[in-house]
Coordinates of C-alpha atoms and ligand atoms in Angstrom, one line a residue:
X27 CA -21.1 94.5 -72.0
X28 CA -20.2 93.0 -75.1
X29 CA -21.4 89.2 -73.3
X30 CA -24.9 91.0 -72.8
X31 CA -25.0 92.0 -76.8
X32 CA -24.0 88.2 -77.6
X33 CA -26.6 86.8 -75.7
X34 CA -30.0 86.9 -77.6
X35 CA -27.7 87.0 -81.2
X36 CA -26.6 82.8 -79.7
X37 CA -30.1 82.2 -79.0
X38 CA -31.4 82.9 -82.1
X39 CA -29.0 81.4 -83.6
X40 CA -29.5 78.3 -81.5
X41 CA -33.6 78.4 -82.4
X42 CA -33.1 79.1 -86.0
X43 CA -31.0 75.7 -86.3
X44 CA -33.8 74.0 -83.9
X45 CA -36.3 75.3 -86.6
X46 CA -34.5 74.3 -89.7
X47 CA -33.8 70.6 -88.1
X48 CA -37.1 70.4 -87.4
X49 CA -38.1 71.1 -91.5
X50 CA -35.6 68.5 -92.7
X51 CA -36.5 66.0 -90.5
X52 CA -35.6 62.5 -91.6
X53 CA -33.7 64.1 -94.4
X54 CA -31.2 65.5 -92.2
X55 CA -28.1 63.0 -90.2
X56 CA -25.8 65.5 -87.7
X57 CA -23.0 64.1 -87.1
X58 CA -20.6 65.7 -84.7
X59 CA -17.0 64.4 -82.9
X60 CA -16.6 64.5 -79.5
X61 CA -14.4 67.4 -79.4
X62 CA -16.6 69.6 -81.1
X63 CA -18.8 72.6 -78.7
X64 CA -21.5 72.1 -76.6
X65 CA -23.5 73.6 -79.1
X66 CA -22.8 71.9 -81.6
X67 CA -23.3 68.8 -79.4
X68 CA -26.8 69.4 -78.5
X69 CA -27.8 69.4 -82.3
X70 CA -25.8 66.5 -83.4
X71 CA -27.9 63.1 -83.9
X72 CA -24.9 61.1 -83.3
X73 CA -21.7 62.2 -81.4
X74 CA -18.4 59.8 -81.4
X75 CA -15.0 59.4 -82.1
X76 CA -13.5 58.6 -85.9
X77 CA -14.0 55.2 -86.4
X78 CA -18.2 55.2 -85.0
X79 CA -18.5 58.4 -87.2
X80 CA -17.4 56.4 -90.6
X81 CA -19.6 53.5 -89.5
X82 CA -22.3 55.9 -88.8
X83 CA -22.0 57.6 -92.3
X84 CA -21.4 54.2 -93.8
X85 CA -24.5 52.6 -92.2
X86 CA -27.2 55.0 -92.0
X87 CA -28.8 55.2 -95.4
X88 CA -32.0 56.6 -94.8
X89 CA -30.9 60.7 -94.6
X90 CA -30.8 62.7 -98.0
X91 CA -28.1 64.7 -96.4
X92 CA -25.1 63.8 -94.3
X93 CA -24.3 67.3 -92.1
X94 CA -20.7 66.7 -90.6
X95 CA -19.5 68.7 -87.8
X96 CA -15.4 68.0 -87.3
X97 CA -12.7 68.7 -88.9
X98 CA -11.7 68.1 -93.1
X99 CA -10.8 64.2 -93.4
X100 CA -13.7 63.3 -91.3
X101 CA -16.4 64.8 -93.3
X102 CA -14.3 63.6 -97.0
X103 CA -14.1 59.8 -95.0
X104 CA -18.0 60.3 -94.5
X105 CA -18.5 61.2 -98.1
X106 CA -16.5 58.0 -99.6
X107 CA -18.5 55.6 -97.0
X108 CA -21.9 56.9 -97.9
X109 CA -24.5 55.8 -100.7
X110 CA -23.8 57.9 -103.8
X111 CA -27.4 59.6 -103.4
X112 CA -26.3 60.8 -100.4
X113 CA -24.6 64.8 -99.7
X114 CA -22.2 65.3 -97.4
X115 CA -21.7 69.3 -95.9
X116 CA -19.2 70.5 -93.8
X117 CA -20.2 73.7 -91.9
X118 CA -16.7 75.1 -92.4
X119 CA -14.3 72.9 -94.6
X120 CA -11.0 75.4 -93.5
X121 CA -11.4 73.3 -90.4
X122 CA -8.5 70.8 -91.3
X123 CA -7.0 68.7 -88.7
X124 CA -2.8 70.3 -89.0
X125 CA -1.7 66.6 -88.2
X126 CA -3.4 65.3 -91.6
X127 CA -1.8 68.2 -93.6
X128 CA 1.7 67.0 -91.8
X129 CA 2.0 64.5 -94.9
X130 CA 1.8 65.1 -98.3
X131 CA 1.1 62.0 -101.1
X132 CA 4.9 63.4 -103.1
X133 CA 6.3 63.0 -99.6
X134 CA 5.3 59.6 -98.8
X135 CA 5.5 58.3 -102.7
X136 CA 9.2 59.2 -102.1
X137 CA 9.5 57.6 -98.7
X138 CA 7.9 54.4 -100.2
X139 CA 10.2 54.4 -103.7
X140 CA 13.0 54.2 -101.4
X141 CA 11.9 51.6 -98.9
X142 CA 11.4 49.1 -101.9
X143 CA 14.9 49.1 -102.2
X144 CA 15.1 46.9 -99.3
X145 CA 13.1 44.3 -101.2
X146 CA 11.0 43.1 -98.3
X147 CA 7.5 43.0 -97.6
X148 CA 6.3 46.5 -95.8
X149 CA 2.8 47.2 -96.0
X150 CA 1.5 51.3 -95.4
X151 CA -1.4 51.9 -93.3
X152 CA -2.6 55.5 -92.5
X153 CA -4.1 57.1 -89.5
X154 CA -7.8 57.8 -90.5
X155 CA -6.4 61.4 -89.6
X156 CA -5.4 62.4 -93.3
X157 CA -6.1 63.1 -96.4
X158 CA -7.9 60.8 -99.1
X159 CA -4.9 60.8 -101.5
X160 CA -2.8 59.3 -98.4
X161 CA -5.8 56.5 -97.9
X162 CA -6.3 56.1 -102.2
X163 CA -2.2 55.1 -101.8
X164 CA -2.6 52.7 -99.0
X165 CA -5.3 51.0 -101.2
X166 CA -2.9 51.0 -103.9
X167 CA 0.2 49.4 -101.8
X168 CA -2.1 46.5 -100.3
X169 CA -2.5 48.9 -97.3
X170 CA -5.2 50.0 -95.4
X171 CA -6.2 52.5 -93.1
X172 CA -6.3 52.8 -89.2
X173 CA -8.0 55.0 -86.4
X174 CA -7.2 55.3 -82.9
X175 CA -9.7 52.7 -81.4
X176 CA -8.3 49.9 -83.6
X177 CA -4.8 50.7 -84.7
X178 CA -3.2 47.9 -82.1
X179 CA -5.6 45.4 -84.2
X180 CA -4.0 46.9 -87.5
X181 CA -0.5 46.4 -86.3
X182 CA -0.9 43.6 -85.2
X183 CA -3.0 42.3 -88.2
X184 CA 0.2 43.7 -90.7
X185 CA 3.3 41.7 -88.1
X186 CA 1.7 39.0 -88.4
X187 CA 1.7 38.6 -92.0
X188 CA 5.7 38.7 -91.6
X189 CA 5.7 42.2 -92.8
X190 CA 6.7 45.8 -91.9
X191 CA 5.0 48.7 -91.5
X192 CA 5.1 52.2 -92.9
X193 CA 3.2 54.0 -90.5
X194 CA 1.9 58.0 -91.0
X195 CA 1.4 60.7 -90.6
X196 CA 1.4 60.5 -86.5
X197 CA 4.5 59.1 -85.1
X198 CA 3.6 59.6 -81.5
X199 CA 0.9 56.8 -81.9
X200 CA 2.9 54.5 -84.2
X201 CA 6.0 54.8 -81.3
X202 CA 2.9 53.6 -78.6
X203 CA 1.4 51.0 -80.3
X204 CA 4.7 49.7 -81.7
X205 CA 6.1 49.6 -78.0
X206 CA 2.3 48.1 -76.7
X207 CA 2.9 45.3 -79.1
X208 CA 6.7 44.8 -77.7
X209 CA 8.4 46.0 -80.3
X210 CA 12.1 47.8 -79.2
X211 CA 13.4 51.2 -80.4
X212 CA 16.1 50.1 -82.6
X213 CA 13.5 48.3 -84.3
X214 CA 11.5 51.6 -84.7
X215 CA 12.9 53.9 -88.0
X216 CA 11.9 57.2 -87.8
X217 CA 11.9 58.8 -91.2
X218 CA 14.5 61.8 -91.7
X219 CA 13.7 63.1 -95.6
X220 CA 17.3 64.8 -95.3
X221 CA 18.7 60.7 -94.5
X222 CA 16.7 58.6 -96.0
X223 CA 17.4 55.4 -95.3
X224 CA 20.9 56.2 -93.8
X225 CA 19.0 58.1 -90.7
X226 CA 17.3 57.2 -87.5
X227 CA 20.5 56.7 -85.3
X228 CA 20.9 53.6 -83.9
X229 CA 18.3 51.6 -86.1
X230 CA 19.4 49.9 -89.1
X231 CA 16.1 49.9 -91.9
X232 CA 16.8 46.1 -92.2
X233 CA 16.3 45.4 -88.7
X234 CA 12.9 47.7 -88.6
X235 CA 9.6 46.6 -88.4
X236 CA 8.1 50.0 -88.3
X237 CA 8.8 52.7 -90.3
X238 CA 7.5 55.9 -89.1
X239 CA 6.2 59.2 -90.3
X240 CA 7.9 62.5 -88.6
X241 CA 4.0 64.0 -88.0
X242 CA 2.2 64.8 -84.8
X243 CA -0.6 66.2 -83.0
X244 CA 0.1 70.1 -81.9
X245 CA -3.2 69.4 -79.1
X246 CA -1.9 66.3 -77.7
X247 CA 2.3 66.7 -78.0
X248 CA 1.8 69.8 -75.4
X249 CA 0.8 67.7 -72.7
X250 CA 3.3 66.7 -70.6
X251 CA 5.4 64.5 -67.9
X252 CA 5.4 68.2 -65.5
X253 CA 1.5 67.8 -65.6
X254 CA 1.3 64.2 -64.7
X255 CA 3.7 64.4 -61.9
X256 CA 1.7 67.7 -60.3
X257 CA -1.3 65.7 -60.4
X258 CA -0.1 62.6 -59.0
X259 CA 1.2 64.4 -56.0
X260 CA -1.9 66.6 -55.2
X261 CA -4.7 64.2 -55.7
X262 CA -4.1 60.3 -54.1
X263 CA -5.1 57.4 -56.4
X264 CA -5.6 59.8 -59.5
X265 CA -6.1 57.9 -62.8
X266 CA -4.3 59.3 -65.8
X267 CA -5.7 58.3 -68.6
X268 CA -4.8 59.6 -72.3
X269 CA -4.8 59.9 -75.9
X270 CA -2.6 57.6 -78.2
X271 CA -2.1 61.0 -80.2
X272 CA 0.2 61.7 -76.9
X273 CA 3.8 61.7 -76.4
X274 CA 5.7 58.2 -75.7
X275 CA 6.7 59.5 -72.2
X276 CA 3.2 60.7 -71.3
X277 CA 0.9 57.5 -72.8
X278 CA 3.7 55.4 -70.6
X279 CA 3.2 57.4 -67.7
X280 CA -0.3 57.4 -67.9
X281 CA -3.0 54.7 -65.9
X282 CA -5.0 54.2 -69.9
X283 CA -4.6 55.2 -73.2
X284 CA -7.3 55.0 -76.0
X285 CA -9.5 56.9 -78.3
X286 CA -12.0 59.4 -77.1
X287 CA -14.9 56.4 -76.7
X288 CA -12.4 54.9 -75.1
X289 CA -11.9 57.4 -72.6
X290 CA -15.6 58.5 -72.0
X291 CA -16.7 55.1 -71.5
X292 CA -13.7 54.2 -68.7
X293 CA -14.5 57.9 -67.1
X294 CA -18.4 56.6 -67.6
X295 CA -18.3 53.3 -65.9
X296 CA -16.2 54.1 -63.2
X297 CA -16.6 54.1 -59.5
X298 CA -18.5 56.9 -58.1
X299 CA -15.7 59.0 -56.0
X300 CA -12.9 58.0 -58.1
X301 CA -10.6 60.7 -59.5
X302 CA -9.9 61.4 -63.2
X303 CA -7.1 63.2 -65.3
X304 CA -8.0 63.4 -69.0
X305 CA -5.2 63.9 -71.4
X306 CA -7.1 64.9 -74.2
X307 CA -9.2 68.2 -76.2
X308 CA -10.3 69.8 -73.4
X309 CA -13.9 70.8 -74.6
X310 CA -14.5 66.8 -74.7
X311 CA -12.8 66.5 -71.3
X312 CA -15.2 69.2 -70.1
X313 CA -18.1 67.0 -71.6
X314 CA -16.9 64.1 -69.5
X315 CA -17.0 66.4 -66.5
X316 CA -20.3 67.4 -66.4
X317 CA -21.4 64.1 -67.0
X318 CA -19.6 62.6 -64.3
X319 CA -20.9 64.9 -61.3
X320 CA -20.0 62.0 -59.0
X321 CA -16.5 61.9 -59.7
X322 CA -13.6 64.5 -60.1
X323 CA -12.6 65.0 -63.2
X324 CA -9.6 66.9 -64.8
X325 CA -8.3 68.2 -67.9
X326 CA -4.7 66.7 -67.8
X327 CA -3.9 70.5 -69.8
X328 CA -6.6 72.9 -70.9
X329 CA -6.0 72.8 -74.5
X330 CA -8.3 73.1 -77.3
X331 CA -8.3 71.6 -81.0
X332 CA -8.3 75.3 -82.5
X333 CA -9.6 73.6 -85.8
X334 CA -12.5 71.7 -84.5
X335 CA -13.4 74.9 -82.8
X336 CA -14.6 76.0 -86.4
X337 CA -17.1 74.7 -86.6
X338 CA -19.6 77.1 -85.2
X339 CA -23.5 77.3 -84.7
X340 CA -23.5 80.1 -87.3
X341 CA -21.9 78.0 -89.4
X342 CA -24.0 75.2 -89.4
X343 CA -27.2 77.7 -89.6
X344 CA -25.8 78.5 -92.9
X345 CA -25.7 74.9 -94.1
X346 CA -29.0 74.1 -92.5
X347 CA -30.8 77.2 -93.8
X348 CA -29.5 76.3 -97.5
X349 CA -30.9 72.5 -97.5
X350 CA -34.3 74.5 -96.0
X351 CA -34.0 77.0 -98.9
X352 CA -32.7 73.9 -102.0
X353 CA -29.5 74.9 -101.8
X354 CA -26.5 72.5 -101.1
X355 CA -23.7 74.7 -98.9
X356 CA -20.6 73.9 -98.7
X357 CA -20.9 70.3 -100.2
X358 CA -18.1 67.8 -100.0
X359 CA -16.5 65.9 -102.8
X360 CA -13.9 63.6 -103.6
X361 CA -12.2 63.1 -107.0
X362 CA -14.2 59.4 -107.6
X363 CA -10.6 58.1 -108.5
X364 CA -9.0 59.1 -105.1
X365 CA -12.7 57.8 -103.5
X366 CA -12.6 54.5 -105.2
X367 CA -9.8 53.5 -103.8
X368 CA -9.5 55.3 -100.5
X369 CA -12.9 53.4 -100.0
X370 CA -11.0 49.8 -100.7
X371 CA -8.2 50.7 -97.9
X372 CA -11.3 51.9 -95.2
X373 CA -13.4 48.5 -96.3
X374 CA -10.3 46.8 -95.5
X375 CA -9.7 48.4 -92.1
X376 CA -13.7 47.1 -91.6
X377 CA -12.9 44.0 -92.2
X378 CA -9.4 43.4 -90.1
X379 CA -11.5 44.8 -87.2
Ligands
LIG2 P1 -10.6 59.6 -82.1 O1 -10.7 58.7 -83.2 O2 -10.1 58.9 -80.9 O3 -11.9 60.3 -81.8 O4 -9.5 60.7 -82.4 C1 -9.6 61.7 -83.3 C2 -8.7 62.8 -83.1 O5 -8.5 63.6 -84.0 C3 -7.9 62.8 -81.9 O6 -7.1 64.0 -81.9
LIG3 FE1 -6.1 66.9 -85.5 FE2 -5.1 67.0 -83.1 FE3 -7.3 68.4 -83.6 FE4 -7.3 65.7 -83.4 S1 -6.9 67.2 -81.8 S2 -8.3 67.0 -85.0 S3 -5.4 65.2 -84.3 S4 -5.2 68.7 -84.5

């Protein structure tokens, strides 16, 4: 009953955005990340994963506004990369990725006051997933910033200055990437704020080369070695491939690991026949699916990112309708002190990659 009511209310919806695209024209960039809905998707001018969002926003000049369909830090990334003359709206800014809210700059301030009593050279770098404060400190600190697709580069870019690391907020991928690059776990200090530096068991803080941060990502942490090892024995040759965001047991068990591009484009150019689990948001797996009729693909866990989910098609209505009507809706800013130099630490990421 209630599915029969909600029918023509989506569809107008649906034309009413069509229509108010349509007025803006070349005004209007949509931008949308891979996880977000399928209608969201069909309206976005440019779908992809963090780091060909920022180069998107940073790139294309020629829109008056900037419509960003994700979550928090990748709409306030999109506003420090953009030409000042340029607005940035977020159809719902309470969609905030949890992981980025997992550290907070007095938190990591601390963390860092203490690891300069070990008088070496560590260098921060943030995952893209946080908030500008985190990426102004980095700047700050000589750090920079890092997404999924290239933090291996940024790693290896920081070791090979002869310095350490001090990795957040996502420990899962700083534990991956450390052990990709062949670094052990006694060499691997996860931050305890009740220890300090006298925490992380077996690893001694002068012996690290990575410090990490305690944060993680509630989508990708539920996925699991029980789910691989089902799939493995129903389907023969099965390819696992999987977020970085994942746990150390599951990115080692899987066939790939990478950021979403990443993953599309391996499910994308692969064999016709072959078979596929995803371990990644499952609307974005879904996506894959369809696209890949010729293949068998499968969501490693059906699990949405509840905070990309959001963002809506009413939503972004809203936000269209008001640039129609004059009005900017839902606008995002950045303090220009935080946005100077968060914008230093993304440049630098640019550059390393
Ligand atoms: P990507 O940069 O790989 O798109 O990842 C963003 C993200 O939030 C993954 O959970
Ligand atoms: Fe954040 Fe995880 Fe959602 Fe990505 S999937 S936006 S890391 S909560």
């Amino acid at each position: 009953m209630k599915k029969n009511n909600d029918l023509p209310e989506r569809e107008l919806t649906l034309q009413r955005i069509e229509a108010a695209k349509r007025k803006l024209g070349k005004d209007l960039l949509i931008l949308a990340h891979f996880y977000q809905g399928d209608d969201i998707i069909r309206f976005a001018d440019f779908v992809g994963d963090s780091l060909q969002l920022a180069e998107k926003a940073s790139l294309h000049k020629e829109a008056r506004y900037i419509v960003f369909c994700s979550v928090s830090f990748m709409a306030e990334t999109a506003r420090m990369l953009c030409a000042p003359g340029q607005e940035v709206l977020h159809p719902e800014p309470n969609a905030r990725c949890p992981l980025a809210d997992m550290a907070a700059i007095e938190g990591v301030e601390e963390v860092w006051k203490d690891l300069q009593t070990l008088n070496r050279k560590i260098i921060p770098v943030v995952y893209v997933n946080s908030n500008a404060d985190l990426k102004a400190f980095c700047a700050r600190h000589g750090g920079t910033v890092c997404t999924s697709s290239n933090v291996k580069k940024i790693f290896n870019h920081v070791l090979s200055q002869g310095a350490s690391i001090f990795f957040f907020p996502d420990e899962n991928m700083g534990r991956n990437v450390s052990h990709d690059l062949g670094l052990k776990d006694d060499e691997i200090f996860l931050w305890d704020p009740e220890k300090g530096l006298t925490g992380a068991g077996n690893t001694s803080p002068e012996k690290a080369k990575v410090f990490l941060w305690e944060g993680f990502c509630i989508v990708h942490r539920i996925m699991g070695r029980r789910e691989i090892e089902s799939l493995r024995s129903r389907y023969e040759g099965i390819k696992i491939i999987v977020h970085p965001e994942c746990t150390p047991e599951v990115y080692n068990l899987a066939d790939y690991a990478g950021s979403t591009s990443y993953i599309k484009n391996m499910v994308d150019t692969s064999a016709p026949g072959s078979t596929w689990a995803i371990g990644t948001e499952w609307n974005f797996v879904n996506r894959i699916k369809t696209g890949n009729p010729d293949k068998l693909v499968i969501p490693l866990k059906e699990e949405r990112c509840k905070e990309m989910a959001k963002v809506t098609p009413k939503k972004l209505l809203y936000v269209l309708e008001g640039l129609v009507e004059g009005e900017l809706r839902n606008k995002v800013t950045v303090g220009e002190g935080i946005a100077g130099e968060a914008r230093i630490a993304l440049k630098r990421m640019m550059e390393i990659v």
